[in-house]
PDB file of C-alpha atoms in Angstrom:
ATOM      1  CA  UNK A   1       1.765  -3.532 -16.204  1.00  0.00           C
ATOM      2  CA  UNK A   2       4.181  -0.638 -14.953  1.00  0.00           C
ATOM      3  CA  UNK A   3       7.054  -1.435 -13.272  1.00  0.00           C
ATOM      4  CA  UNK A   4       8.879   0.279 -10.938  1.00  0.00           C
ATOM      5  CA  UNK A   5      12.211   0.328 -10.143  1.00  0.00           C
ATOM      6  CA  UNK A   6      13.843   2.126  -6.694  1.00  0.00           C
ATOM      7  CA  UNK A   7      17.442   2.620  -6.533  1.00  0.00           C
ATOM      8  CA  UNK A   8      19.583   2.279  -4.537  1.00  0.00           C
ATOM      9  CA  UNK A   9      18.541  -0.880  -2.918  1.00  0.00           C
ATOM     10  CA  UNK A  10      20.402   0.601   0.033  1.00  0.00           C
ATOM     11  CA  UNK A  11      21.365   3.939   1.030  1.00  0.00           C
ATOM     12  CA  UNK A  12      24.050   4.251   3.938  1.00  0.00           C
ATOM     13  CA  UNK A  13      23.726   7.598   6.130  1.00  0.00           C
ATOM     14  CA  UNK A  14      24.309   9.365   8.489  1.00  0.00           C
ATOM     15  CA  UNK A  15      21.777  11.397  10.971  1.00  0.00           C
ATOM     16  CA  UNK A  16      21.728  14.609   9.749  1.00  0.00           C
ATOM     17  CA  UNK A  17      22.813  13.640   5.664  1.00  0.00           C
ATOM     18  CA  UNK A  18      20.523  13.849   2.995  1.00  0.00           C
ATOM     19  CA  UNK A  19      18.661  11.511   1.185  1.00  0.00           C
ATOM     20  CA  UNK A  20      18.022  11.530  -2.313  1.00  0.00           C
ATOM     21  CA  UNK A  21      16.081   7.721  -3.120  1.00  0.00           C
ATOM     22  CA  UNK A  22      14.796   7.540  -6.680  1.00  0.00           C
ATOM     23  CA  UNK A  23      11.889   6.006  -8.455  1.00  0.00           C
ATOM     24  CA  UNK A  24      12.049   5.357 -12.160  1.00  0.00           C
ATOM     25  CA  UNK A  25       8.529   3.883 -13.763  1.00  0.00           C
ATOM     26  CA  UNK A  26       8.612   1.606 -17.261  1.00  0.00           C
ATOM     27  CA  UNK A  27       6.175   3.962 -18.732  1.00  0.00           C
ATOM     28  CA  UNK A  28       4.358   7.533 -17.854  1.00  0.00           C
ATOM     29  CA  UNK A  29       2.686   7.940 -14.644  1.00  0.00           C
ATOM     30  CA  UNK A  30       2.213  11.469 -14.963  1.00  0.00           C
ATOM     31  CA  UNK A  31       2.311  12.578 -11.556  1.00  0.00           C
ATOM     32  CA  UNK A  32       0.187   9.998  -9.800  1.00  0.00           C
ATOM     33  CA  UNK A  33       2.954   8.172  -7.871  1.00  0.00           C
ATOM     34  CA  UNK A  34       2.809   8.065  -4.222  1.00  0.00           C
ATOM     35  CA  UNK A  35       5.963   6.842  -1.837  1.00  0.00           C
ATOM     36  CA  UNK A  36       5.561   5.289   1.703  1.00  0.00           C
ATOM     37  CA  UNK A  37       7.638   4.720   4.736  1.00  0.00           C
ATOM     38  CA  UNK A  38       7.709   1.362   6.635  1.00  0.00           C
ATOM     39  CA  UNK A  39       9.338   0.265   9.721  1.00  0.00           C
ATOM     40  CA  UNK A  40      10.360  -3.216  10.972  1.00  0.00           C
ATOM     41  CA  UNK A  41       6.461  -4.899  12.363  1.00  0.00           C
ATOM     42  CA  UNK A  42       4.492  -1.794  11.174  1.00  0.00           C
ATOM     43  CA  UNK A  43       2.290  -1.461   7.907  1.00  0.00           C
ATOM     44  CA  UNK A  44       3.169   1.059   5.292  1.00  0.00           C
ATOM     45  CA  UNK A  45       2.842   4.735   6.075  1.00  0.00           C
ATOM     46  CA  UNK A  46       2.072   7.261   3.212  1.00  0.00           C
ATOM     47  CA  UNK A  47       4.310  10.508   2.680  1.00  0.00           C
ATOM     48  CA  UNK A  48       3.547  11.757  -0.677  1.00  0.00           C
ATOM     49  CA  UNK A  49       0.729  11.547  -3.390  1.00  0.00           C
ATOM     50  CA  UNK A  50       0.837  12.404  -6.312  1.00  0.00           C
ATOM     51  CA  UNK A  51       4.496  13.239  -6.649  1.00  0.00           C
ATOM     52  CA  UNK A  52       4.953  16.051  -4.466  1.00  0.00           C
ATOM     53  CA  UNK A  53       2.085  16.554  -1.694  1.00  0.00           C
ATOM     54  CA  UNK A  54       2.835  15.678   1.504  1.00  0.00           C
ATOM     55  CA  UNK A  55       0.574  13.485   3.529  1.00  0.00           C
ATOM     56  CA  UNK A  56      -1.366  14.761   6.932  1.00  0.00           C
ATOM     57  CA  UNK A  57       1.628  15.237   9.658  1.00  0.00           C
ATOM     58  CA  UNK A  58       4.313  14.508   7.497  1.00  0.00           C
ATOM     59  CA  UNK A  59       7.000  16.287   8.853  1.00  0.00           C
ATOM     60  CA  UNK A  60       8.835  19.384   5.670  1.00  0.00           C
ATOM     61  CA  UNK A  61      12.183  17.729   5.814  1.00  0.00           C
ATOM     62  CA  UNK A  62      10.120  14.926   3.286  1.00  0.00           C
ATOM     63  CA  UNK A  63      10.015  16.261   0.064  1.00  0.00           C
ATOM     64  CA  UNK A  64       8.497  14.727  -3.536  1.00  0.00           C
ATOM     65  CA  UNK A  65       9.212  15.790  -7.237  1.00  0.00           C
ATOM     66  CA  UNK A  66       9.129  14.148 -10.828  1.00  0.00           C
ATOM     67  CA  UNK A  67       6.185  13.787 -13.083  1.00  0.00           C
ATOM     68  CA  UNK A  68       6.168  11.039 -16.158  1.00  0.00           C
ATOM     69  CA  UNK A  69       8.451   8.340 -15.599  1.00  0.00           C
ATOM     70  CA  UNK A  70      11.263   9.502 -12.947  1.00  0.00           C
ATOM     71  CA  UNK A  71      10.710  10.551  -9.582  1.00  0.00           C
ATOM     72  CA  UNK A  72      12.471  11.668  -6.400  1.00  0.00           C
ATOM     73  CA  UNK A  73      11.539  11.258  -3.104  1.00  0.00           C
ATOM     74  CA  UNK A  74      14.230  13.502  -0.314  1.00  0.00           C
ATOM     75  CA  UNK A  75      14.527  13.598   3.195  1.00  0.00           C
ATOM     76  CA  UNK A  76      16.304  17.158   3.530  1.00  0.00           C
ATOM     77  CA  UNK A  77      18.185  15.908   6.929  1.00  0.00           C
ATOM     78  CA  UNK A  78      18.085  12.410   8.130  1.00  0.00           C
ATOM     79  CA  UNK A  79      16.362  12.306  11.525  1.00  0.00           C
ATOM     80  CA  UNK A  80      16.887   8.708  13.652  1.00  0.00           C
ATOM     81  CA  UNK A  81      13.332   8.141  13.045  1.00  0.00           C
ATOM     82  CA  UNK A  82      13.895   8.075   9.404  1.00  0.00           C
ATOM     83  CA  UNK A  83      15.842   5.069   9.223  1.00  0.00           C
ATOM     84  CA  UNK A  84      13.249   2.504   6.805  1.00  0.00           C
ATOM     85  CA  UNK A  85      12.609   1.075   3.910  1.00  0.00           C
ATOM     86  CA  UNK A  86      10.564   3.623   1.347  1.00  0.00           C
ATOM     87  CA  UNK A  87       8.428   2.039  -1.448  1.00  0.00           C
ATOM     88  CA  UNK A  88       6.962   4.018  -4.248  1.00  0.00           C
ATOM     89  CA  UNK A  89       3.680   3.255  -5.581  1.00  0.00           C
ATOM     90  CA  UNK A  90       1.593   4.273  -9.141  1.00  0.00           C
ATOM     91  CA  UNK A  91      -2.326   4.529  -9.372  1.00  0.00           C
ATOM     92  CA  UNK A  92      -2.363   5.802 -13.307  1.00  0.00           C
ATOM     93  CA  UNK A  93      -1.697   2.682 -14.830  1.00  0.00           C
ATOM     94  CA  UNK A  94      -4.277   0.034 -13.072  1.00  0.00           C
ATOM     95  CA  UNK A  95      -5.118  -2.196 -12.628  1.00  0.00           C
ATOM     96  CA  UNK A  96      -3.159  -3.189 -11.420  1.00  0.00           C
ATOM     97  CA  UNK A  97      -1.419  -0.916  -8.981  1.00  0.00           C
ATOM     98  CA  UNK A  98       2.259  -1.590  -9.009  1.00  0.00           C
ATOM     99  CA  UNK A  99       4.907  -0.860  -6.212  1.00  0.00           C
ATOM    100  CA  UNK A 100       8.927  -0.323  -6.792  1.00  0.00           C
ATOM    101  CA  UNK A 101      11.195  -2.789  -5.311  1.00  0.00           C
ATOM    102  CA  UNK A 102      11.843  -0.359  -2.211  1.00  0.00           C
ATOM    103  CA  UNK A 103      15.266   1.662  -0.680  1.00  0.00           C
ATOM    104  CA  UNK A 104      16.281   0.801   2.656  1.00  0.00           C
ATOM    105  CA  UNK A 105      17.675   3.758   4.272  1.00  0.00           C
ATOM    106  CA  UNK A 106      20.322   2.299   6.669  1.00  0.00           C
ATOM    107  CA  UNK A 107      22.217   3.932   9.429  1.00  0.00           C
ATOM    108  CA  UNK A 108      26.012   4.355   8.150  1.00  0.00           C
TER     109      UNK A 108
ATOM    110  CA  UNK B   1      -8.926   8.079  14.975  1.00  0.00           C
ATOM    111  CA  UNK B   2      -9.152   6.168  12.040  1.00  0.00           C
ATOM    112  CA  UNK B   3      -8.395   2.697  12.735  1.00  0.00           C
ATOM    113  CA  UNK B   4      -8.816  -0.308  10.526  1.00  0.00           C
ATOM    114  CA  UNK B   5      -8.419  -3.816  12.154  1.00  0.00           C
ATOM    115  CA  UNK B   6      -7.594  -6.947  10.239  1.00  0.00           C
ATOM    116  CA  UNK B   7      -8.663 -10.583  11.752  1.00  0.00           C
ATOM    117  CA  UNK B   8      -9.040 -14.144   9.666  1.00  0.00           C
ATOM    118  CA  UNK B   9      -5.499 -15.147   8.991  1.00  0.00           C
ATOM    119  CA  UNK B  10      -4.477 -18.241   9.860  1.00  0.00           C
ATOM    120  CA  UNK B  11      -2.364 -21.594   8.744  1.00  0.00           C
ATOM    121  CA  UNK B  12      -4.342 -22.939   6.360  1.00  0.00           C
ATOM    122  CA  UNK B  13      -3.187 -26.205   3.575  1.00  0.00           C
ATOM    123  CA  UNK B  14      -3.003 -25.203   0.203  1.00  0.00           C
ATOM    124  CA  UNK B  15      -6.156 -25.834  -1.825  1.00  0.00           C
ATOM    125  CA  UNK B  16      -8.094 -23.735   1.220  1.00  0.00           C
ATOM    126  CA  UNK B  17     -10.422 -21.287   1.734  1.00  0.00           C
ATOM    127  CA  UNK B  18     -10.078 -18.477   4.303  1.00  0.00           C
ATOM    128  CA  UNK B  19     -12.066 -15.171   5.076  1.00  0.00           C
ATOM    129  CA  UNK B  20     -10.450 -11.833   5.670  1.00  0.00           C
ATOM    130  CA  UNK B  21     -12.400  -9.080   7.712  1.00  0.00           C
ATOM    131  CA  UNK B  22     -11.340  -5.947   8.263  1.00  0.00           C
ATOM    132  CA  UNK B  23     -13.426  -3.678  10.902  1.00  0.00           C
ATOM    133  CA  UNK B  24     -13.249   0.264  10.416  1.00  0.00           C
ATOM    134  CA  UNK B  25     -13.927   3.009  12.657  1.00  0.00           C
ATOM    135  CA  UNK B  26     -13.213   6.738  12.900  1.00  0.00           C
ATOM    136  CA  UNK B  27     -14.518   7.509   9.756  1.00  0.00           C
ATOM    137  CA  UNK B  28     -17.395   7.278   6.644  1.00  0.00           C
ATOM    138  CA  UNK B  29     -16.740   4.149   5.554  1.00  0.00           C
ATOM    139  CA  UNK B  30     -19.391   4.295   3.355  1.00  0.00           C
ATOM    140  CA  UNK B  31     -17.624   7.029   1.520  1.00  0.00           C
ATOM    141  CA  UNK B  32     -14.326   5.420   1.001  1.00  0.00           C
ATOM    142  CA  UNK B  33     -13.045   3.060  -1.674  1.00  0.00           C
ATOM    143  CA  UNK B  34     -11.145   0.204   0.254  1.00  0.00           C
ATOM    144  CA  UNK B  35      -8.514  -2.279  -0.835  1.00  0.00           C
ATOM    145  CA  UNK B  36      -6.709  -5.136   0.671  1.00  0.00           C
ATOM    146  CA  UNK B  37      -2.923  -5.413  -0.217  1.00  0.00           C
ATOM    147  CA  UNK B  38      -0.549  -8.270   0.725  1.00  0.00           C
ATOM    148  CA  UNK B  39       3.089  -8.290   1.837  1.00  0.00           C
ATOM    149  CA  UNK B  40       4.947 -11.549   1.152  1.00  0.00           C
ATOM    150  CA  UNK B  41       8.047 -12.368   4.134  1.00  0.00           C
ATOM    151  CA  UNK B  42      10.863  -9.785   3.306  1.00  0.00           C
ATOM    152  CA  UNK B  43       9.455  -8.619   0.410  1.00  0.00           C
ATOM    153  CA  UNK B  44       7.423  -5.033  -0.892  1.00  0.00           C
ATOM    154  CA  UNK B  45       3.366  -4.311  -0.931  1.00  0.00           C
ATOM    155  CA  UNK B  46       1.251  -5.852  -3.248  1.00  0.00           C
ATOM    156  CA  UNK B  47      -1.888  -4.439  -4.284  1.00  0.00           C
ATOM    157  CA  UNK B  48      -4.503  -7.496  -4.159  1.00  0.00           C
ATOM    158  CA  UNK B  49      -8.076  -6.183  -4.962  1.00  0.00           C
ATOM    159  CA  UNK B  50     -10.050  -2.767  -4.276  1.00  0.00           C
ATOM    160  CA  UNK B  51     -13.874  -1.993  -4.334  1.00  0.00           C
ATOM    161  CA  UNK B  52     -15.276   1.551  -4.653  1.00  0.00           C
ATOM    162  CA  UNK B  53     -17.333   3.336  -2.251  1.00  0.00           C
ATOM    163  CA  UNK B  54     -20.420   1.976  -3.443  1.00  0.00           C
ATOM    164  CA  UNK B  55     -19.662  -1.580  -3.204  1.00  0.00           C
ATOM    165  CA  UNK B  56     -20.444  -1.832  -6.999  1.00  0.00           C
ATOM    166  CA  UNK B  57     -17.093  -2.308  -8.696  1.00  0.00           C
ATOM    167  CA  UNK B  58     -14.186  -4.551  -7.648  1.00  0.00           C
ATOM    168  CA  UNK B  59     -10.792  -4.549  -9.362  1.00  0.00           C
ATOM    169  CA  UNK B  60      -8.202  -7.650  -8.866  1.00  0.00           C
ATOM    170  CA  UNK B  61      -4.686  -8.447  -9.634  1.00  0.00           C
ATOM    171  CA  UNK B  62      -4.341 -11.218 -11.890  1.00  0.00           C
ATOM    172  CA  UNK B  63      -2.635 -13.642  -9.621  1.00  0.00           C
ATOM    173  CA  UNK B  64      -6.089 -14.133  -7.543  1.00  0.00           C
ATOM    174  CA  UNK B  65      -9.304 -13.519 -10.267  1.00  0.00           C
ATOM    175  CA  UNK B  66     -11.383 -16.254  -9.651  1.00  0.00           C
ATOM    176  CA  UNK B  67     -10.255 -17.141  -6.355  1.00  0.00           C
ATOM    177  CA  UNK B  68     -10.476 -14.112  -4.268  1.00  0.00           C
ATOM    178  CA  UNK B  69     -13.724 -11.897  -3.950  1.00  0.00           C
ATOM    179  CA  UNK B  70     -13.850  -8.415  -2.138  1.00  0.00           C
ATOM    180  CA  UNK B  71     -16.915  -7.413  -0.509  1.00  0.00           C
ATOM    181  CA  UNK B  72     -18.353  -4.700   1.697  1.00  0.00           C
ATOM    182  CA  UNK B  73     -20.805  -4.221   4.767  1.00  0.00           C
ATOM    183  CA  UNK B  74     -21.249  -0.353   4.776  1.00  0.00           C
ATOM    184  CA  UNK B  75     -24.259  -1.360   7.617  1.00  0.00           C
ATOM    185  CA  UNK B  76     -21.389  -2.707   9.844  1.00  0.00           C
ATOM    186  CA  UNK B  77     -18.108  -0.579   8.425  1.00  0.00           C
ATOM    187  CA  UNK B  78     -16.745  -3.595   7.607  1.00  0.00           C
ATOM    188  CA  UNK B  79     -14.546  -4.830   4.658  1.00  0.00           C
ATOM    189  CA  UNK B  80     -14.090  -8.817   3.226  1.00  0.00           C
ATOM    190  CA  UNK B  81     -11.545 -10.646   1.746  1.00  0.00           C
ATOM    191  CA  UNK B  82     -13.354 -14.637   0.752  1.00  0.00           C
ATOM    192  CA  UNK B  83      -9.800 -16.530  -0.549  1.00  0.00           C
ATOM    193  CA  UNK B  84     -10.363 -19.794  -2.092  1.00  0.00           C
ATOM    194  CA  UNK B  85      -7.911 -22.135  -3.404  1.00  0.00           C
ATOM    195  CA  UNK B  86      -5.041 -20.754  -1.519  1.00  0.00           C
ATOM    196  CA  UNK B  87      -1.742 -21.534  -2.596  1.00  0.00           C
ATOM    197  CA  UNK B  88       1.642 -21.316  -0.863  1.00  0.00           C
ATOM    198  CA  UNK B  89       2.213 -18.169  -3.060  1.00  0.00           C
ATOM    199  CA  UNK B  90      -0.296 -16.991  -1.262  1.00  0.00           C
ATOM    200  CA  UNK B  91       1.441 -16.508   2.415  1.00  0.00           C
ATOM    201  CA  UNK B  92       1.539 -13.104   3.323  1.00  0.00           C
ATOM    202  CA  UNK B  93       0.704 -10.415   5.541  1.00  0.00           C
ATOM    203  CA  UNK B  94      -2.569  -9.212   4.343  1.00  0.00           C
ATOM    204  CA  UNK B  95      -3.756  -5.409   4.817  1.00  0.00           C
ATOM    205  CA  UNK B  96      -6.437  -3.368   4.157  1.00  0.00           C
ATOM    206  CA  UNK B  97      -5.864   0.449   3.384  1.00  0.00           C
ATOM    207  CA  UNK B  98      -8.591   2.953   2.908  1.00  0.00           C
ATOM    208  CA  UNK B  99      -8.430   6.097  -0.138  1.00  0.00           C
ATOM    209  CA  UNK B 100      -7.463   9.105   1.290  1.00  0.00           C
ATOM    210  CA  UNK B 101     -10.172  11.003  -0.205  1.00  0.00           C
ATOM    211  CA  UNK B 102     -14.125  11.126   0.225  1.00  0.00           C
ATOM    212  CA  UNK B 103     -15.924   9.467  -2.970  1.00  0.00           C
ATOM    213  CA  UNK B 104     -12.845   9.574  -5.103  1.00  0.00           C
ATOM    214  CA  UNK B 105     -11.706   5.973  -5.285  1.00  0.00           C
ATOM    215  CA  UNK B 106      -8.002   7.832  -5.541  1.00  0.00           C
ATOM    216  CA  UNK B 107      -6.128   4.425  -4.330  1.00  0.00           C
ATOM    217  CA  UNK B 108      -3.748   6.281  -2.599  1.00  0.00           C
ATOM    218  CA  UNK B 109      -3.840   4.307   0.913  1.00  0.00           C
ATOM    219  CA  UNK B 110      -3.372   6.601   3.805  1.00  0.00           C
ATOM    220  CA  UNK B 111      -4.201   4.572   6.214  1.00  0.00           C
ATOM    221  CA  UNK B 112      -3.551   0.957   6.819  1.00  0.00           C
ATOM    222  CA  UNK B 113      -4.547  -1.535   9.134  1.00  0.00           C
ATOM    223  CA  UNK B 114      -1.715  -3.635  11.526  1.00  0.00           C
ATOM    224  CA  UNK B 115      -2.285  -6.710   9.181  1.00  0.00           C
ATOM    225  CA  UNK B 116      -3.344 -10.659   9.536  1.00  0.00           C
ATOM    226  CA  UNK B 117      -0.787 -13.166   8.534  1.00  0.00           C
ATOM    227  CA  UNK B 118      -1.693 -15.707   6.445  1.00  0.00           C
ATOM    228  CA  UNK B 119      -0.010 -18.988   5.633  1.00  0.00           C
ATOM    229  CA  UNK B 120      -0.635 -21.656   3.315  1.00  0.00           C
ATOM    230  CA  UNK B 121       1.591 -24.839   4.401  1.00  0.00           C
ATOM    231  CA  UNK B 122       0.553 -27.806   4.360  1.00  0.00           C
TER     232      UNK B 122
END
């Protein structure tokens, strides 16, 4: 199984910082890693597959990059809405499919 | 709009059974690989089981082979989730997710549905 492991846990900001949240897998994923946004009573909302495409409507400031085992997912400038908790997810390993631990990106 | 609705969770004793559906719309459903992925209290996603397009092959995670089976209605754009010998492990919000790409079976999930919690307590 491939783990994955998010750090930080937490990341304290401000509106307007950036956000660097980082994704490190126990063994190659190549580039098939995706990362997801979710918000307090809402499901999981996809940003980026495979590494660095953005999903439909996701806004430029969300960025993706990293192939192998280490990734990095940025938010060029924090916007209030960003404020969540971002998982990572692989789909070359599987099954099964494995998810990091998640970042929450807190207001500071 | 793509919409996925989850209904079938409940409170249910360990040693249970329990069926998931999940109703689709907005979309082929027929041409999408579909999986159902679980989210224990405070905790992160975890995938569950996914079956292809086709309805042919089904994948599991370890933690529920032999007691969970994933089916599909591609008649009625529908999506199943028969858990048997539920344990308190178990208890989670349960979601299904649909492959962003046509007849790919890419498990990248971009959409999900609002979830059905279920609990096993006795």
């Amino acid at each position: 199984e491939t783990a994955l492991t998010q750090s930080p846990a937490t990341l304290s900001l401000s509106p307007g910082e950036r956000a660097t949240l980082s994704c490190r897998a126990s063994q190659s994923v190549d580039i098939y890693l995706a990362w997801y946004q979710q918000k307090p009573g809402q499901a999981p909302r996809l940003l980026i597959y495979d590494a660095s495409n953005r999903a439909t409507g996701i806004p430029a400031r969300f960025s993706g990059s990293g192939s192998g085992t280490d990734f990095t997912l940025t938010i060029s400038s924090l916007e209030p809405e960003d404020f969540a908790v971002y998982y990572c997810q692989q789909r070359k390993n599987w099954p099964p499919l494995t998810f990091g631990g998640g970042t929450k990106v807190e207001i500071k | 709009e793509v919409q996925l609705v989850e209904s079938g969770g409940a409170l249910i004793q360990p040693g249970g059974s329990l069926r998931l559906s999940c109703a689709a719309s907005g979309f082929t459903f027929p041409n999408y690989g579909m999986s159902w992925l679980r989210q224990p209290p405070g905790k992160g996603p975890e995938w569950v089981s996914t079956i292809k397009d086709g309805g042919d092959t089904t994948y599991y995670t370890d933690s529920v082979k032999g007691r969970f089976t994933v089916s599909r209605d591609n008649s009625k754009s529908t999506l199943y989730l028969q858990m048997s010998s539920l344990r308190a492990e178990d208890t989670a919000i349960y979601y299904c997710a649909k492959d962003l790409s046509v007849h790919s079976n890419d498990r990248i999930f971009d959409f999900w549905g609002q979830g059905t919690l279920v609990t096993v307590s006795s």
